[in-house]
Short mmCIF file of C-alpha atoms and ligand atoms in Angstrom, two decimals:
data_model
loop_
_atom_site.label_atom_id
_atom_site.label_comp_id
_atom_site.label_asym_id
_atom_site.label_seq_id
_atom_site.Cartn_x
_atom_site.Cartn_y
_atom_site.Cartn_z
CA UNK A 1 36.23 45.76 -51.82
CA UNK A 2 34.60 49.16 -52.44
CA UNK A 3 31.87 50.44 -50.30
CA UNK A 4 29.19 49.17 -52.22
CA UNK A 5 26.38 46.60 -51.67
CA UNK A 6 27.25 43.08 -52.80
CA UNK A 7 25.69 41.11 -55.68
CA UNK A 8 26.05 37.36 -56.15
CA UNK A 9 24.67 35.10 -58.73
CA UNK A 10 25.67 31.68 -60.39
CA UNK A 11 24.56 29.56 -63.35
CA UNK A 12 25.32 26.00 -63.78
CA UNK A 13 27.51 24.77 -66.43
CA UNK A 14 25.06 21.84 -67.48
CA UNK A 15 24.95 22.75 -71.29
CA UNK A 16 25.01 25.57 -73.62
CA UNK A 17 22.93 28.49 -72.28
CA UNK A 18 19.61 29.59 -73.85
CA UNK A 19 18.48 32.81 -74.65
CA UNK A 20 16.11 32.36 -71.50
CA UNK A 21 19.37 32.25 -69.19
CA UNK A 22 20.67 35.30 -71.19
CA UNK A 23 17.46 37.55 -70.82
CA UNK A 24 16.44 36.25 -67.41
CA UNK A 25 19.87 36.45 -65.85
CA UNK A 26 23.12 37.12 -67.60
CA UNK A 27 21.94 40.17 -69.37
CA UNK A 28 21.15 41.84 -65.86
CA UNK A 29 24.42 40.90 -64.39
CA UNK A 30 26.27 43.12 -66.71
CA UNK A 31 23.81 46.01 -66.31
CA UNK A 32 24.24 45.66 -62.50
CA UNK A 33 27.92 44.97 -62.20
CA UNK A 34 28.94 48.65 -61.90
CA UNK A 35 26.60 49.36 -59.02
CA UNK A 36 27.57 46.51 -56.68
CA UNK A 37 30.55 44.64 -55.55
CA UNK A 38 29.45 41.70 -57.87
CA UNK A 39 30.37 38.04 -57.73
CA UNK A 40 29.57 35.50 -60.29
CA UNK A 41 30.00 31.87 -60.04
CA UNK A 42 30.13 28.69 -62.38
CA UNK A 43 28.17 26.55 -60.13
CA UNK A 44 29.71 23.10 -60.98
CA UNK A 45 28.99 21.58 -57.81
CA UNK A 46 25.32 21.94 -58.50
CA UNK A 47 25.58 20.27 -61.82
CA UNK A 48 26.84 17.15 -60.37
CA UNK A 49 23.34 16.52 -58.96
CA UNK A 50 22.32 15.19 -62.48
CA UNK A 51 24.48 12.59 -64.25
CA UNK A 52 27.21 14.37 -66.27
CA UNK A 53 29.68 12.93 -68.85
CA UNK A 54 32.89 14.28 -67.22
CA UNK A 55 34.71 15.28 -70.39
CA UNK A 56 31.40 17.27 -71.56
CA UNK A 57 31.17 18.93 -68.05
CA UNK A 58 34.74 20.01 -68.07
CA UNK A 59 34.06 21.73 -71.63
CA UNK A 60 30.85 23.31 -70.42
CA UNK A 61 32.75 24.82 -67.39
CA UNK A 62 35.06 26.64 -69.75
CA UNK A 63 32.16 27.38 -72.14
CA UNK A 64 30.20 29.18 -69.40
CA UNK A 65 33.33 31.11 -68.14
CA UNK A 66 33.91 32.37 -71.62
CA UNK A 67 30.20 33.21 -72.12
CA UNK A 68 30.28 35.33 -69.00
CA UNK A 69 33.08 37.29 -70.33
CA UNK A 70 31.60 37.64 -73.70
CA UNK A 71 28.42 38.94 -72.17
CA UNK A 72 30.32 41.75 -70.59
CA UNK A 73 31.42 40.47 -67.21
CA UNK A 74 34.40 42.52 -66.31
CA UNK A 75 36.87 40.27 -64.38
CA UNK A 76 39.02 43.43 -63.37
CA UNK A 77 35.72 44.77 -61.46
CA UNK A 78 33.60 41.62 -60.76
CA UNK A 79 34.74 38.42 -59.33
CA UNK A 80 34.23 35.43 -61.72
CA UNK A 81 35.28 32.05 -60.22
CA UNK A 82 34.29 28.38 -60.21
CA UNK A 83 32.25 27.09 -57.17
CA UNK A 84 34.32 24.10 -56.49
CA UNK A 85 37.60 26.19 -56.32
CA UNK A 86 36.27 27.80 -53.11
CA UNK A 87 35.72 24.63 -50.77
CA UNK A 88 33.91 27.00 -48.23
CA UNK A 89 30.73 26.49 -50.47
CA UNK A 90 30.73 22.73 -49.58
CA UNK A 91 31.86 23.27 -45.95
CA UNK A 92 29.08 26.01 -45.04
CA UNK A 93 26.47 23.50 -46.86
CA UNK A 94 27.45 20.99 -44.32
CA UNK A 95 26.63 23.33 -41.29
CA UNK A 96 23.41 24.72 -42.88
CA UNK A 97 22.29 21.05 -43.49
CA UNK A 98 22.02 20.65 -39.79
CA UNK A 99 19.28 23.61 -39.77
CA UNK A 100 17.41 22.38 -42.76
CA UNK A 101 14.84 19.61 -43.03
CA UNK A 102 14.02 16.99 -45.23
CA UNK A 103 10.33 18.25 -45.29
CA UNK A 104 11.04 21.54 -46.49
CA UNK A 105 13.55 20.59 -49.24
CA UNK A 106 11.26 17.92 -50.62
CA UNK A 107 8.49 20.55 -51.22
CA UNK A 108 10.87 22.44 -53.63
CA UNK A 109 9.26 22.78 -56.96
CA UNK A 110 12.48 22.08 -58.78
CA UNK A 111 13.14 19.05 -56.65
CA UNK A 112 9.80 17.53 -57.48
CA UNK A 113 10.26 18.26 -61.14
CA UNK A 114 13.68 16.78 -61.43
CA UNK A 115 12.75 13.79 -59.30
CA UNK A 116 10.24 13.00 -62.24
CA UNK A 117 12.76 13.86 -65.16
CA UNK A 118 15.70 12.00 -63.32
CA UNK A 119 13.67 9.22 -61.98
CA UNK A 120 16.64 6.82 -61.94
CA UNK A 121 18.74 9.24 -60.23
CA UNK A 122 17.00 10.87 -57.31
CA UNK A 123 20.15 11.38 -55.09
CA UNK A 124 20.88 13.37 -51.93
CA UNK A 125 22.55 16.00 -53.82
CA UNK A 126 19.41 16.81 -55.87
CA UNK A 127 17.52 17.39 -52.52
CA UNK A 128 20.30 19.31 -50.96
CA UNK A 129 20.56 21.56 -54.04
CA UNK A 130 18.90 24.61 -52.38
CA UNK A 131 21.04 24.46 -49.36
CA UNK A 132 24.26 24.70 -51.50
CA UNK A 133 22.78 27.51 -53.24
CA UNK A 134 22.00 29.29 -49.93
CA UNK A 135 25.65 28.70 -48.91
CA UNK A 136 26.68 30.23 -52.13
CA UNK A 137 24.59 33.47 -51.60
CA UNK A 138 25.38 33.61 -47.85
CA UNK A 139 29.07 33.25 -47.84
CA UNK A 140 29.43 36.44 -49.52
CA UNK A 141 26.97 38.50 -47.33
CA UNK A 142 25.05 39.13 -50.60
CA UNK A 143 22.58 42.02 -50.63
CA UNK A 144 21.25 41.29 -54.16
CA UNK A 145 20.70 38.04 -56.06
CA UNK A 146 19.60 38.46 -59.83
CA UNK A 147 17.74 35.28 -60.96
CA UNK A 148 15.00 34.31 -63.43
CA UNK A 149 11.62 33.46 -61.96
CA UNK A 150 12.28 29.73 -61.50
CA UNK A 151 14.73 30.44 -58.81
CA UNK A 152 12.51 32.41 -56.55
CA UNK A 153 11.52 29.63 -54.46
CA UNK A 154 15.13 28.64 -53.76
CA UNK A 155 16.05 32.30 -53.12
CA UNK A 156 13.07 32.53 -50.38
CA UNK A 157 14.47 29.43 -48.91
CA UNK A 158 18.01 31.15 -48.72
CA UNK A 159 16.38 33.99 -46.79
CA UNK A 160 14.72 31.53 -44.31
CA UNK A 161 17.86 29.84 -43.73
CA UNK A 162 19.89 33.09 -42.95
CA UNK A 163 16.94 34.30 -40.55
CA UNK A 164 16.87 30.91 -38.91
CA UNK A 165 20.61 30.82 -38.33
CA UNK A 166 20.64 34.40 -37.39
CA UNK A 167 17.87 33.67 -34.72
CA UNK A 168 19.80 30.73 -33.43
CA UNK A 169 23.04 31.66 -33.12
CA UNK A 170 23.23 35.65 -33.35
CA UNK A 171 23.54 38.06 -36.34
CA UNK A 172 25.86 36.36 -38.70
CA UNK A 173 24.27 36.58 -42.40
CA UNK A 174 23.00 39.39 -44.36
CA UNK A 175 19.36 38.33 -45.69
CA UNK A 176 19.51 38.69 -49.32
CA UNK A 177 17.03 40.11 -51.61
CA UNK A 178 16.10 38.77 -55.15
CA UNK A 179 16.25 40.76 -58.52
CA UNK A 180 13.73 39.21 -60.77
CA UNK A 181 13.49 41.05 -64.12
CA UNK A 182 10.04 42.73 -65.08
CA UNK A 183 10.33 41.37 -68.83
CA UNK A 184 11.53 37.83 -69.62
CA UNK A 185 11.95 36.37 -66.12
CA UNK A 186 10.53 33.40 -67.56
CA UNK A 187 11.10 32.69 -71.06
CA UNK A 188 9.00 29.93 -72.38
CA UNK A 189 9.68 26.93 -74.84
CA UNK A 190 9.16 27.81 -78.61
CA UNK A 191 7.46 24.58 -79.10
CA UNK A 192 5.40 24.29 -75.93
CA UNK A 193 4.90 27.89 -74.76
CA UNK A 194 3.37 26.95 -71.54
CA UNK A 195 6.60 25.10 -70.46
CA UNK A 196 9.76 27.04 -69.52
CA UNK A 197 12.57 27.25 -72.01
CA UNK A 198 15.33 24.85 -70.96
CA UNK A 199 18.70 23.98 -72.19
CA UNK A 200 18.12 20.35 -71.31
CA UNK A 201 14.92 19.99 -73.60
CA UNK A 202 15.12 17.14 -75.76
CA UNK A 203 13.45 19.15 -78.73
CA UNK A 204 16.30 21.41 -80.11
CA UNK A 205 13.59 23.44 -81.64
CA UNK A 206 12.13 24.41 -78.36
CA UNK A 207 14.94 26.65 -77.30
CA UNK A 208 17.40 29.14 -78.71
CA UNK A 209 20.89 28.24 -77.70
CA UNK A 210 23.52 31.11 -77.29
CA UNK A 211 25.69 28.93 -79.65
CA UNK A 212 22.97 29.02 -82.57
CA UNK A 213 24.27 30.84 -85.56
CA UNK A 214 21.88 33.43 -87.13
CA UNK A 215 20.34 31.03 -89.71
CA UNK A 216 19.47 28.46 -87.16
CA UNK A 217 17.82 31.10 -84.88
CA UNK A 218 15.74 32.44 -87.66
CA UNK A 219 14.89 28.78 -88.67
CA UNK A 220 13.86 27.96 -85.00
CA UNK A 221 11.72 31.08 -84.64
CA UNK A 222 9.97 30.50 -87.94
CA UNK A 223 8.89 27.05 -86.64
CA UNK A 224 7.83 28.48 -83.22
CA UNK A 225 4.29 27.48 -82.28
CA UNK A 226 1.88 30.22 -82.47
CA UNK A 227 -2.08 29.84 -82.70
CA UNK A 228 -4.89 30.09 -85.00
CA UNK A 229 -6.08 33.59 -85.32
CA UNK A 230 -3.66 36.26 -86.92
CA UNK A 231 -3.58 38.91 -83.99
CA UNK A 232 -0.14 39.96 -82.41
CA UNK A 233 -1.19 40.85 -79.01
CA UNK A 234 -0.01 39.87 -75.51
CA UNK A 235 -2.58 37.85 -73.86
CA UNK A 236 -2.92 34.80 -71.36
CA UNK A 237 -4.99 32.77 -73.98
CA UNK A 238 -1.97 33.29 -76.60
CA UNK A 239 1.03 31.92 -74.89
CA UNK A 240 3.13 31.36 -77.89
CA UNK A 241 2.44 35.01 -79.35
CA UNK A 242 3.09 36.33 -75.81
CA UNK A 243 6.20 34.62 -75.53
CA UNK A 244 7.62 35.71 -78.79
CA UNK A 245 6.51 39.33 -77.99
CA UNK A 246 8.29 39.07 -74.60
CA UNK A 247 11.46 37.98 -76.12
CA UNK A 248 11.50 40.85 -78.65
CA UNK A 249 10.45 43.43 -76.09
CA UNK A 250 13.34 42.08 -74.00
CA UNK A 251 15.86 41.84 -76.66
CA UNK A 252 15.12 45.27 -78.11
CA UNK A 253 14.49 46.65 -74.82
CA UNK A 254 11.15 48.23 -75.70
CA UNK A 255 7.83 47.88 -73.79
CA UNK A 256 5.24 45.18 -74.67
CA UNK A 257 2.88 48.01 -75.68
CA UNK A 258 5.26 49.55 -77.96
CA UNK A 259 6.02 46.21 -79.57
CA UNK A 260 2.49 45.23 -80.00
CA UNK A 261 1.95 48.72 -81.91
CA UNK A 262 5.03 48.12 -83.94
CA UNK A 263 3.75 44.70 -85.16
CA UNK A 264 0.05 45.63 -85.51
CA UNK A 265 -1.45 44.34 -88.88
CA UNK A 266 1.67 42.17 -89.50
CA UNK A 267 1.22 38.40 -90.55
CA UNK A 268 2.75 35.70 -88.20
CA UNK A 269 5.27 34.63 -90.69
CA UNK A 270 6.75 38.38 -90.96
CA UNK A 271 6.55 38.85 -87.21
CA UNK A 272 8.56 35.45 -86.45
CA UNK A 273 11.05 36.49 -88.91
CA UNK A 274 11.55 40.12 -87.32
CA UNK A 275 11.82 38.28 -83.87
CA UNK A 276 14.44 35.97 -85.12
CA UNK A 277 16.49 38.78 -86.74
CA UNK A 278 16.48 40.85 -83.61
CA UNK A 279 17.72 37.94 -81.54
CA UNK A 280 20.32 36.73 -83.92
CA UNK A 281 21.57 40.28 -84.13
CA UNK A 282 22.18 40.46 -80.35
CA UNK A 283 23.42 36.92 -79.61
CA UNK A 284 25.77 36.53 -82.85
CA UNK A 285 28.43 38.92 -81.61
CA UNK A 286 28.42 37.39 -78.25
CA UNK A 287 28.94 33.83 -79.84
CA UNK A 288 31.91 35.11 -81.95
CA UNK A 289 33.29 36.81 -78.82
CA UNK A 290 32.89 33.60 -76.77
CA UNK A 291 34.53 31.46 -79.36
CA UNK A 292 37.48 33.76 -79.50
CA UNK A 293 37.80 33.52 -75.64
CA UNK A 294 37.36 29.77 -75.65
CA UNK A 295 40.51 29.60 -77.86
CA UNK A 296 42.66 31.17 -75.06
CA UNK A 297 42.40 28.78 -72.39
CA UNK A 298 45.37 30.29 -70.35
CA UNK A 299 43.46 33.54 -70.20
CA UNK A 300 40.38 31.81 -68.86
CA UNK A 301 42.47 29.84 -66.32
CA UNK A 302 44.04 33.13 -65.08
CA UNK A 303 40.87 34.83 -64.78
CA UNK A 304 39.34 32.00 -62.80
CA UNK A 305 42.57 31.67 -60.66
CA UNK A 306 42.27 35.51 -59.77
CA UNK A 307 38.59 35.08 -59.24
CA UNK A 308 38.93 32.19 -56.88
CA UNK A 309 41.64 34.04 -54.88
CA UNK A 310 39.42 37.16 -54.35
CA UNK A 311 36.14 34.96 -53.53
CA UNK A 312 38.11 32.84 -51.02
CA UNK A 313 39.16 35.76 -48.86
CA UNK A 314 35.60 36.86 -48.42
CA UNK A 315 34.11 33.28 -48.21
CA UNK A 316 36.53 32.01 -45.52
CA UNK A 317 36.07 34.99 -43.24
CA UNK A 318 32.29 34.07 -43.22
CA UNK A 319 32.85 30.47 -42.82
CA UNK A 320 35.30 31.21 -39.86
CA UNK A 321 32.57 33.30 -38.26
CA UNK A 322 29.98 30.45 -38.87
CA UNK A 323 32.20 27.81 -37.16
CA UNK A 324 32.91 30.04 -34.30
CA UNK A 325 29.11 30.94 -33.67
CA UNK A 326 28.18 27.09 -33.73
CA UNK A 327 30.83 26.40 -31.00
CA UNK A 328 33.73 24.87 -33.23
CA UNK A 329 37.26 25.56 -32.17
CA UNK A 330 39.41 27.39 -34.55
CA UNK A 331 42.69 25.65 -35.68
CA UNK A 332 45.98 27.07 -34.38
CA UNK A 333 47.87 28.52 -37.44
CA UNK A 334 51.86 28.95 -37.61
P1 LIG B 1 20.48 27.85 -63.96
O1 LIG B 1 21.72 27.44 -64.37
O2 LIG B 1 19.21 26.84 -64.17
O3 LIG B 1 19.99 29.04 -64.73
C1 LIG B 1 20.79 30.18 -64.59
C2 LIG B 1 19.89 31.49 -64.62
O4 LIG B 1 18.95 31.76 -65.63
C3 LIG B 1 17.70 31.66 -65.16
N1 LIG B 1 16.74 31.05 -66.29
C4 LIG B 1 15.83 31.63 -66.89
N2 LIG B 1 15.37 32.81 -66.82
C5 LIG B 1 14.25 33.17 -67.76
N3 LIG B 1 13.67 32.24 -68.45
C6 LIG B 1 14.14 31.12 -68.51
N4 LIG B 1 13.47 30.14 -69.26
C7 LIG B 1 15.21 30.62 -67.75
N5 LIG B 1 15.70 29.23 -67.46
C8 LIG B 1 16.78 29.66 -66.44
C9 LIG B 1 17.60 31.12 -63.89
O5 LIG B 1 16.49 31.83 -63.06
C10 LIG B 1 18.98 31.58 -63.36
O6 LIG B 1 19.03 32.88 -62.88
N6 LIG B 1 20.41 27.21 -58.93
C11 LIG B 1 20.66 28.07 -60.15
C12 LIG B 1 22.28 28.39 -60.20
C13 LIG B 1 22.89 28.95 -58.89
C14 LIG B 1 22.55 30.12 -58.33
C15 LIG B 1 23.38 30.17 -57.14
C16 LIG B 1 21.92 31.23 -58.59
C17 LIG B 1 23.46 28.32 -57.96
N7 LIG B 1 24.00 28.95 -56.98
C18 LIG B 1 23.31 31.28 -56.28
C19 LIG B 1 21.82 32.52 -57.77
C20 LIG B 1 22.46 32.31 -56.65
C21 LIG B 1 20.47 27.44 -61.41
O7 LIG B 1 20.29 26.25 -61.71
O8 LIG B 1 20.32 28.43 -62.44
#
């Protein structure tokens, strides 16, 4: 690999991604990939922590692979691979589990939230999820991890785990930094703007999926919840309007202040239409490219095979170092 710092991030193939995932994470991956040795993963093992239909999961894994590529991830430069193809992720998780504690894992906000939304399936994997995430990051000695704001707590735990391991067994892991975008780190629901936009929301009008066609995008924005007065300003007591301003600013790469000026005096109806059109203009070409790529399964399989081969070379080097540090005996080869 080139003499650059290393960047790692991953996304779960748990459904069709939303513009929250795009603006909070994916779009930044493309921007950062040239400046780092970049590694991107389809976090399929994480997805198993919530009950999945196997056929749908398989489909979603290819969907996400195609979307990464359609969003500009260049497989010649960056490594793109499926997490389960590199078994070191599961193996390092085992070792890290031995220095993590139920108390700290059960305090994670996402665990507490998911324990409520999946009351009938609070499994060990759900609680262990951040340890697997730490393994993803630490295996590649990652310097930078671009994520949305909702992953900040998990990222901090990854840093703690790296520091804890290094203190106990000697310098082994790079302690990673997070990269959380200034705008759109937390895109909110279009229907309940005090809640995060999520691909698993039961209300389809609450999120814009990266698979929505332009008419659907515009219709959903027209229905977005706003509030009673007619001013288009960014303010804590106007979560609906603030969210729409944020989405527009992020998608057009303008500042919130400029966007407020642009829309001054406009009615909510016209404003929502303009936001919808701007979003549709950006995501429609991505959707079409993704669908083109999805039709070429052989190409996707080749990209993933190559990605896994490149990823595992780095991952097993770290795993061997970890096994040695904790006192395991290396297997004799040849
Ligand atoms: P996941 O799959 O839920 O989301 C993927 C990325 O999208 C960001 N995101 C958002 N950003 C802005 N607004 C939103 N409404 C929004 N919703 C989601 C997430 O912060 C994330 O960056 N645990 C991770 C996947 C993962 C990972 C890793 C990430 C597994 N291993 C190692 C980084 C490093 C997750 O579930 O993301």
